[in-house]
Amino acid sequence: MEPRRTEYLVGDLDPDALAAAYRCGHCHADTGTFTDEAGIVHIAVHHDDGCPVLGGAISSAPDVVRAVVGHIPDTFRP
């Protein structure tokens, strides 16, 4: 099986809200969700061709943090 590049998020997050809130800082990426054969919901980000995040030259971490900020459950807040 070929490895896939992925980013895991932990917590009780709403995948649809997170996908809607995600904005790539370098392209006009489309986002959405899908459920795999095991019933796990994934967030799919379709970056534009040539996007440095798609190529792995730049991390998507800042974009993910911006998307998560408004969707952190109260149990994870101080």
mmCIF file with all atom_site columns, N, CA, C and O in Angstrom, residues 30-67:
data_model
loop_
_atom_site.group_PDB
_atom_site.id
_atom_site.type_symbol
_atom_site.label_atom_id
_atom_site.label_alt_id
_atom_site.label_comp_id
_atom_site.label_asym_id
_atom_site.label_entity_id
_atom_site.label_seq_id
_atom_site.pdbx_PDB_ins_code
_atom_site.Cartn_x
_atom_site.Cartn_y
_atom_site.Cartn_z
_atom_site.occupancy
_atom_site.B_iso_or_equiv
_atom_site.pdbx_formal_charge
_atom_site.auth_seq_id
_atom_site.auth_comp_id
_atom_site.auth_asym_id
_atom_site.auth_atom_id
_atom_site.pdbx_PDB_model_num
ATOM 1   N N  . ASP A 1 30 ? -10.245 24.353 -3.056 1.00 0.00 ? 30 ASP A N  1
ATOM 2   C CA . ASP A 1 30 ? -11.598 23.906 -2.753 1.00 0.00 ? 30 ASP A CA 1
ATOM 3   C C  . ASP A 1 30 ? -11.499 22.864 -1.642 1.00 0.00 ? 30 ASP A C  1
ATOM 4   O O  . ASP A 1 30 ? -10.554 22.065 -1.617 1.00 0.00 ? 30 ASP A O  1
ATOM 5   N N  . THR A 1 31 ? -12.461 22.857 -0.729 1.00 0.00 ? 31 THR A N  1
ATOM 6   C CA . THR A 1 31 ? -12.453 21.887 0.355  1.00 0.00 ? 31 THR A CA 1
ATOM 7   C C  . THR A 1 31 ? -13.767 21.139 0.402  1.00 0.00 ? 31 THR A C  1
ATOM 8   O O  . THR A 1 31 ? -14.782 21.584 -0.128 1.00 0.00 ? 31 THR A O  1
ATOM 9   N N  . GLY A 1 32 ? -13.727 20.007 1.038  1.00 0.00 ? 32 GLY A N  1
ATOM 10  C CA . GLY A 1 32 ? -14.923 19.198 1.224  1.00 0.00 ? 32 GLY A CA 1
ATOM 11  C C  . GLY A 1 32 ? -14.602 18.055 2.160  1.00 0.00 ? 32 GLY A C  1
ATOM 12  O O  . GLY A 1 32 ? -13.493 17.965 2.694  1.00 0.00 ? 32 GLY A O  1
ATOM 13  N N  . THR A 1 33 ? -15.556 17.184 2.381  1.00 0.00 ? 33 THR A N  1
ATOM 14  C CA . THR A 1 33 ? -15.342 16.017 3.228  1.00 0.00 ? 33 THR A CA 1
ATOM 15  C C  . THR A 1 33 ? -15.757 14.770 2.477  1.00 0.00 ? 33 THR A C  1
ATOM 16  O O  . THR A 1 33 ? -16.532 14.821 1.524  1.00 0.00 ? 33 THR A O  1
ATOM 17  N N  . PHE A 1 34 ? -15.197 13.649 2.901  1.00 0.00 ? 34 PHE A N  1
ATOM 18  C CA . PHE A 1 34 ? -15.619 12.351 2.373  1.00 0.00 ? 34 PHE A CA 1
ATOM 19  C C  . PHE A 1 34 ? -15.447 11.312 3.471  1.00 0.00 ? 34 PHE A C  1
ATOM 20  O O  . PHE A 1 34 ? -14.677 11.500 4.405  1.00 0.00 ? 34 PHE A O  1
ATOM 21  N N  . THR A 1 35 ? -16.191 10.237 3.381  1.00 0.00 ? 35 THR A N  1
ATOM 22  C CA . THR A 1 35 ? -16.132 9.150  4.353  1.00 0.00 ? 35 THR A CA 1
ATOM 23  C C  . THR A 1 35 ? -15.529 7.928  3.671  1.00 0.00 ? 35 THR A C  1
ATOM 24  O O  . THR A 1 35 ? -15.969 7.533  2.594  1.00 0.00 ? 35 THR A O  1
ATOM 25  N N  . ASP A 1 36 ? -14.507 7.338  4.302  1.00 0.00 ? 36 ASP A N  1
ATOM 26  C CA . ASP A 1 36 ? -13.856 6.174  3.709  1.00 0.00 ? 36 ASP A CA 1
ATOM 27  C C  . ASP A 1 36 ? -14.622 4.893  4.040  1.00 0.00 ? 36 ASP A C  1
ATOM 28  O O  . ASP A 1 36 ? -15.663 4.925  4.694  1.00 0.00 ? 36 ASP A O  1
ATOM 29  N N  . GLU A 1 37 ? -14.086 3.767  3.594  1.00 0.00 ? 37 GLU A N  1
ATOM 30  C CA . GLU A 1 37 ? -14.749 2.473  3.763  1.00 0.00 ? 37 GLU A CA 1
ATOM 31  C C  . GLU A 1 37 ? -14.937 2.105  5.238  1.00 0.00 ? 37 GLU A C  1
ATOM 32  O O  . GLU A 1 37 ? -15.841 1.358  5.589  1.00 0.00 ? 37 GLU A O  1
ATOM 33  N N  . ALA A 1 38 ? -14.064 2.621  6.102  1.00 0.00 ? 38 ALA A N  1
ATOM 34  C CA . ALA A 1 38 ? -14.136 2.318  7.532  1.00 0.00 ? 38 ALA A CA 1
ATOM 35  C C  . ALA A 1 38 ? -15.074 3.262  8.279  1.00 0.00 ? 38 ALA A C  1
ATOM 36  O O  . ALA A 1 38 ? -15.235 3.154  9.486  1.00 0.00 ? 38 ALA A O  1
ATOM 37  N N  . GLY A 1 39 ? -15.673 4.228  7.569  1.00 0.00 ? 39 GLY A N  1
ATOM 38  C CA . GLY A 1 39 ? -16.587 5.164  8.192  1.00 0.00 ? 39 GLY A CA 1
ATOM 39  C C  . GLY A 1 39 ? -15.906 6.383  8.789  1.00 0.00 ? 39 GLY A C  1
ATOM 40  O O  . GLY A 1 39 ? -16.533 7.150  9.510  1.00 0.00 ? 39 GLY A O  1
ATOM 41  N N  . ILE A 1 40 ? -14.618 6.571  8.496  1.00 0.00 ? 40 ILE A N  1
ATOM 42  C CA . ILE A 1 40 ? -13.877 7.719  9.018  1.00 0.00 ? 40 ILE A CA 1
ATOM 43  C C  . ILE A 1 40 ? -14.052 8.895  8.069  1.00 0.00 ? 40 ILE A C  1
ATOM 44  O O  . ILE A 1 40 ? -13.871 8.764  6.860  1.00 0.00 ? 40 ILE A O  1
ATOM 45  N N  . VAL A 1 41 ? -14.419 10.049 8.637  1.00 0.00 ? 41 VAL A N  1
ATOM 46  C CA . VAL A 1 41 ? -14.622 11.254 7.835  1.00 0.00 ? 41 VAL A CA 1
ATOM 47  C C  . VAL A 1 41 ? -13.278 11.954 7.653  1.00 0.00 ? 41 VAL A C  1
ATOM 48  O O  . VAL A 1 41 ? -12.540 12.164 8.615  1.00 0.00 ? 41 VAL A O  1
ATOM 49  N N  . HIS A 1 42 ? -12.966 12.303 6.418  1.00 0.00 ? 42 HIS A N  1
ATOM 50  C CA . HIS A 1 42 ? -11.728 12.999 6.073  1.00 0.00 ? 42 HIS A CA 1
ATOM 51  C C  . HIS A 1 42 ? -12.065 14.350 5.459  1.00 0.00 ? 42 HIS A C  1
ATOM 52  O O  . HIS A 1 42 ? -13.092 14.499 4.802  1.00 0.00 ? 42 HIS A O  1
ATOM 53  N N  . ILE A 1 43 ? -11.181 15.300 5.673  1.00 0.00 ? 43 ILE A N  1
ATOM 54  C CA . ILE A 1 43 ? -11.298 16.600 5.019  1.00 0.00 ? 43 ILE A CA 1
ATOM 55  C C  . ILE A 1 43 ? -10.386 16.592 3.809  1.00 0.00 ? 43 ILE A C  1
ATOM 56  O O  . ILE A 1 43 ? -9.194  16.299 3.927  1.00 0.00 ? 43 ILE A O  1
ATOM 57  N N  . ALA A 1 44 ? -10.941 16.879 2.659  1.00 0.00 ? 44 ALA A N  1
ATOM 58  C CA . ALA A 1 44 ? -10.168 16.904 1.422  1.00 0.00 ? 44 ALA A CA 1
ATOM 59  C C  . ALA A 1 44 ? -9.938  18.352 1.010  1.00 0.00 ? 44 ALA A C  1
ATOM 60  O O  . ALA A 1 44 ? -10.872 19.147 0.962  1.00 0.00 ? 44 ALA A O  1
ATOM 61  N N  . VAL A 1 45 ? -8.679  18.678 0.755  1.00 0.00 ? 45 VAL A N  1
ATOM 62  C CA . VAL A 1 45 ? -8.311  20.010 0.301  1.00 0.00 ? 45 VAL A CA 1
ATOM 63  C C  . VAL A 1 45 ? -7.714  19.862 -1.086 1.00 0.00 ? 45 VAL A C  1
ATOM 64  O O  . VAL A 1 45 ? -6.727  19.151 -1.272 1.00 0.00 ? 45 VAL A O  1
ATOM 65  N N  . HIS A 1 46 ? -8.330  20.499 -2.066 1.00 0.00 ? 46 HIS A N  1
ATOM 66  C CA . HIS A 1 46 ? -7.886  20.410 -3.456 1.00 0.00 ? 46 HIS A CA 1
ATOM 67  C C  . HIS A 1 46 ? -7.186  21.713 -3.826 1.00 0.00 ? 46 HIS A C  1
ATOM 68  O O  . HIS A 1 46 ? -7.827  22.671 -4.263 1.00 0.00 ? 46 HIS A O  1
ATOM 69  N N  . HIS A 1 47 ? -5.855  21.730 -3.608 1.00 0.00 ? 47 HIS A N  1
ATOM 70  C CA . HIS A 1 47 ? -5.061  22.921 -3.898 1.00 0.00 ? 47 HIS A CA 1
ATOM 71  C C  . HIS A 1 47 ? -4.916  23.117 -5.403 1.00 0.00 ? 47 HIS A C  1
ATOM 72  O O  . HIS A 1 47 ? -4.996  22.156 -6.178 1.00 0.00 ? 47 HIS A O  1
ATOM 73  N N  . ASP A 1 48 ? -4.695  24.360 -5.812 1.00 0.00 ? 48 ASP A N  1
ATOM 74  C CA . ASP A 1 48 ? -4.442  24.672 -7.216 1.00 0.00 ? 48 ASP A CA 1
ATOM 75  C C  . ASP A 1 48 ? -3.108  24.070 -7.640 1.00 0.00 ? 48 ASP A C  1
ATOM 76  O O  . ASP A 1 48 ? -2.195  23.908 -6.817 1.00 0.00 ? 48 ASP A O  1
ATOM 77  N N  . ASP A 1 49 ? -2.983  23.750 -8.927 1.00 0.00 ? 49 ASP A N  1
ATOM 78  C CA . ASP A 1 49 ? -1.694  23.305 -9.453 1.00 0.00 ? 49 ASP A CA 1
ATOM 79  C C  . ASP A 1 49 ? -0.656  24.384 -9.189 1.00 0.00 ? 49 ASP A C  1
ATOM 80  O O  . ASP A 1 49 ? -0.928  25.574 -9.352 1.00 0.00 ? 49 ASP A O  1
ATOM 81  N N  . GLY A 1 50 ? 0.513   23.983 -8.759 1.00 0.00 ? 50 GLY A N  1
ATOM 82  C CA . GLY A 1 50 ? 1.570   24.939 -8.494 1.00 0.00 ? 50 GLY A CA 1
ATOM 83  C C  . GLY A 1 50 ? 1.547   25.531 -7.098 1.00 0.00 ? 50 GLY A C  1
ATOM 84  O O  . GLY A 1 50 ? 2.438   26.304 -6.736 1.00 0.00 ? 50 GLY A O  1
ATOM 85  N N  . CYS A 1 51 ? 0.548   25.194 -6.282 1.00 0.00 ? 51 CYS A N  1
ATOM 86  C CA . CYS A 1 51 ? 0.483   25.713 -4.916 1.00 0.00 ? 51 CYS A CA 1
ATOM 87  C C  . CYS A 1 51 ? 1.654   25.121 -4.124 1.00 0.00 ? 51 CYS A C  1
ATOM 88  O O  . CYS A 1 51 ? 1.874   23.908 -4.146 1.00 0.00 ? 51 CYS A O  1
ATOM 89  N N  . PRO A 1 52 ? 2.416   25.964 -3.402 1.00 0.00 ? 52 PRO A N  1
ATOM 90  C CA . PRO A 1 52 ? 3.544   25.436 -2.644 1.00 0.00 ? 52 PRO A CA 1
ATOM 91  C C  . PRO A 1 52 ? 3.132   24.502 -1.502 1.00 0.00 ? 52 PRO A C  1
ATOM 92  O O  . PRO A 1 52 ? 3.914   23.650 -1.100 1.00 0.00 ? 52 PRO A O  1
ATOM 93  N N  . VAL A 1 53 ? 1.912   24.624 -1.003 1.00 0.00 ? 53 VAL A N  1
ATOM 94  C CA . VAL A 1 53 ? 1.429   23.703 0.019  1.00 0.00 ? 53 VAL A CA 1
ATOM 95  C C  . VAL A 1 53 ? 1.206   22.328 -0.609 1.00 0.00 ? 53 VAL A C  1
ATOM 96  O O  . VAL A 1 53 ? 1.578   21.303 -0.042 1.00 0.00 ? 53 VAL A O  1
ATOM 97  N N  . LEU A 1 54 ? 0.628   22.293 -1.797 1.00 0.00 ? 54 LEU A N  1
ATOM 98  C CA . LEU A 1 54 ? 0.399   21.028 -2.502 1.00 0.00 ? 54 LEU A CA 1
ATOM 99  C C  . LEU A 1 54 ? 1.714   20.320 -2.768 1.00 0.00 ? 54 LEU A C  1
ATOM 100 O O  . LEU A 1 54 ? 1.820   19.109 -2.597 1.00 0.00 ? 54 LEU A O  1
ATOM 101 N N  . GLY A 1 55 ? 2.725   21.067 -3.141 1.00 0.00 ? 55 GLY A N  1
ATOM 102 C CA . GLY A 1 55 ? 4.027   20.478 -3.431 1.00 0.00 ? 55 GLY A CA 1
ATOM 103 C C  . GLY A 1 55 ? 4.839   20.128 -2.198 1.00 0.00 ? 55 GLY A C  1
ATOM 104 O O  . GLY A 1 55 ? 5.887   19.506 -2.295 1.00 0.00 ? 55 GLY A O  1
ATOM 105 N N  . GLY A 1 56 ? 4.381   20.537 -1.014 1.00 0.00 ? 56 GLY A N  1
ATOM 106 C CA . GLY A 1 56 ? 5.088   20.234 0.213  1.00 0.00 ? 56 GLY A CA 1
ATOM 107 C C  . GLY A 1 56 ? 6.196   21.206 0.559  1.00 0.00 ? 56 GLY A C  1
ATOM 108 O O  . GLY A 1 56 ? 6.926   21.001 1.522  1.00 0.00 ? 56 GLY A O  1
ATOM 109 N N  . ALA A 1 57 ? 6.343   22.289 -0.214 1.00 0.00 ? 57 ALA A N  1
ATOM 110 C CA . ALA A 1 57 ? 7.394   23.274 0.055  1.00 0.00 ? 57 ALA A CA 1
ATOM 111 C C  . ALA A 1 57 ? 7.049   24.141 1.264  1.00 0.00 ? 57 ALA A C  1
ATOM 112 O O  . ALA A 1 57 ? 7.936   24.663 1.930  1.00 0.00 ? 57 ALA A O  1
ATOM 113 N N  . ILE A 1 58 ? 5.767   24.300 1.548  1.00 0.00 ? 58 ILE A N  1
ATOM 114 C CA . ILE A 1 58 ? 5.284   25.114 2.666  1.00 0.00 ? 58 ILE A CA 1
ATOM 115 C C  . ILE A 1 58 ? 4.262   24.285 3.434  1.00 0.00 ? 58 ILE A C  1
ATOM 116 O O  . ILE A 1 58 ? 3.432   23.591 2.843  1.00 0.00 ? 58 ILE A O  1
ATOM 117 N N  . SER A 1 59 ? 4.309   24.386 4.741  1.00 0.00 ? 59 SER A N  1
ATOM 118 C CA . SER A 1 59 ? 3.379   23.643 5.592  1.00 0.00 ? 59 SER A CA 1
ATOM 119 C C  . SER A 1 59 ? 1.980   24.255 5.547  1.00 0.00 ? 59 SER A C  1
ATOM 120 O O  . SER A 1 59 ? 1.821   25.470 5.438  1.00 0.00 ? 59 SER A O  1
ATOM 121 N N  . SER A 1 60 ? 0.988   23.394 5.679  1.00 0.00 ? 60 SER A N  1
ATOM 122 C CA . SER A 1 60 ? -0.390  23.876 5.772  1.00 0.00 ? 60 SER A CA 1
ATOM 123 C C  . SER A 1 60 ? -0.788  24.155 7.222  1.00 0.00 ? 60 SER A C  1
ATOM 124 O O  . SER A 1 60 ? -1.911  24.582 7.481  1.00 0.00 ? 60 SER A O  1
ATOM 125 N N  . ALA A 1 61 ? 0.131   23.944 8.174  1.00 0.00 ? 61 ALA A N  1
ATOM 126 C CA . ALA A 1 61 ? -0.187  24.095 9.596  1.00 0.00 ? 61 ALA A CA 1
ATOM 127 C C  . ALA A 1 61 ? -0.801  25.453 9.939  1.00 0.00 ? 61 ALA A C  1
ATOM 128 O O  . ALA A 1 61 ? -1.808  25.496 10.659 1.00 0.00 ? 61 ALA A O  1
ATOM 129 N N  . PRO A 1 62 ? -0.255  26.584 9.467  1.00 0.00 ? 62 PRO A N  1
ATOM 130 C CA . PRO A 1 62 ? -0.893  27.863 9.815  1.00 0.00 ? 62 PRO A CA 1
ATOM 131 C C  . PRO A 1 62 ? -2.332  27.970 9.304  1.00 0.00 ? 62 PRO A C  1
ATOM 132 O O  . PRO A 1 62 ? -3.195  28.514 9.990  1.00 0.00 ? 62 PRO A O  1
ATOM 133 N N  . ASP A 1 63 ? -2.590  27.425 8.121  1.00 0.00 ? 63 ASP A N  1
ATOM 134 C CA . ASP A 1 63 ? -3.941  27.462 7.567  1.00 0.00 ? 63 ASP A CA 1
ATOM 135 C C  . ASP A 1 63 ? -4.885  26.576 8.383  1.00 0.00 ? 63 ASP A C  1
ATOM 136 O O  . ASP A 1 63 ? -6.044  26.939 8.624  1.00 0.00 ? 63 ASP A O  1
ATOM 137 N N  . VAL A 1 64 ? -4.392  25.436 8.829  1.00 0.00 ? 64 VAL A N  1
ATOM 138 C CA . VAL A 1 64 ? -5.200  24.527 9.655  1.00 0.00 ? 64 VAL A CA 1
ATOM 139 C C  . VAL A 1 64 ? -5.508  25.180 10.996 1.00 0.00 ? 64 VAL A C  1
ATOM 140 O O  . VAL A 1 64 ? -6.644  25.135 11.469 1.00 0.00 ? 64 VAL A O  1
ATOM 141 N N  . VAL A 1 65 ? -4.510  25.821 11.599 1.00 0.00 ? 65 VAL A N  1
ATOM 142 C CA . VAL A 1 65 ? -4.730  26.490 12.889 1.00 0.00 ? 65 VAL A CA 1
ATOM 143 C C  . VAL A 1 65 ? -5.779  27.576 12.750 1.00 0.00 ? 65 VAL A C  1
ATOM 144 O O  . VAL A 1 65 ? -6.679  27.698 13.586 1.00 0.00 ? 65 VAL A O  1
ATOM 145 N N  . ARG A 1 66 ? -5.706  28.368 11.677 1.00 0.00 ? 66 ARG A N  1
ATOM 146 C CA . ARG A 1 66 ? -6.712  29.424 11.477 1.00 0.00 ? 66 ARG A CA 1
ATOM 147 C C  . ARG A 1 66 ? -8.107  28.819 11.338 1.00 0.00 ? 66 ARG A C  1
ATOM 148 O O  . ARG A 1 66 ? -9.093  29.377 11.827 1.00 0.00 ? 66 ARG A O  1
ATOM 149 N N  . ALA A 1 67 ? -8.216  27.676 10.674 1.00 0.00 ? 67 ALA A N  1
ATOM 150 C CA . ALA A 1 67 ? -9.522  27.037 10.496 1.00 0.00 ? 67 ALA A CA 1
ATOM 151 C C  . ALA A 1 67 ? -10.044 26.463 11.802 1.00 0.00 ? 67 ALA A C  1
ATOM 152 O O  . ALA A 1 67 ? -11.248 26.494 12.068 1.00 0.00 ? 67 ALA A O  1
#
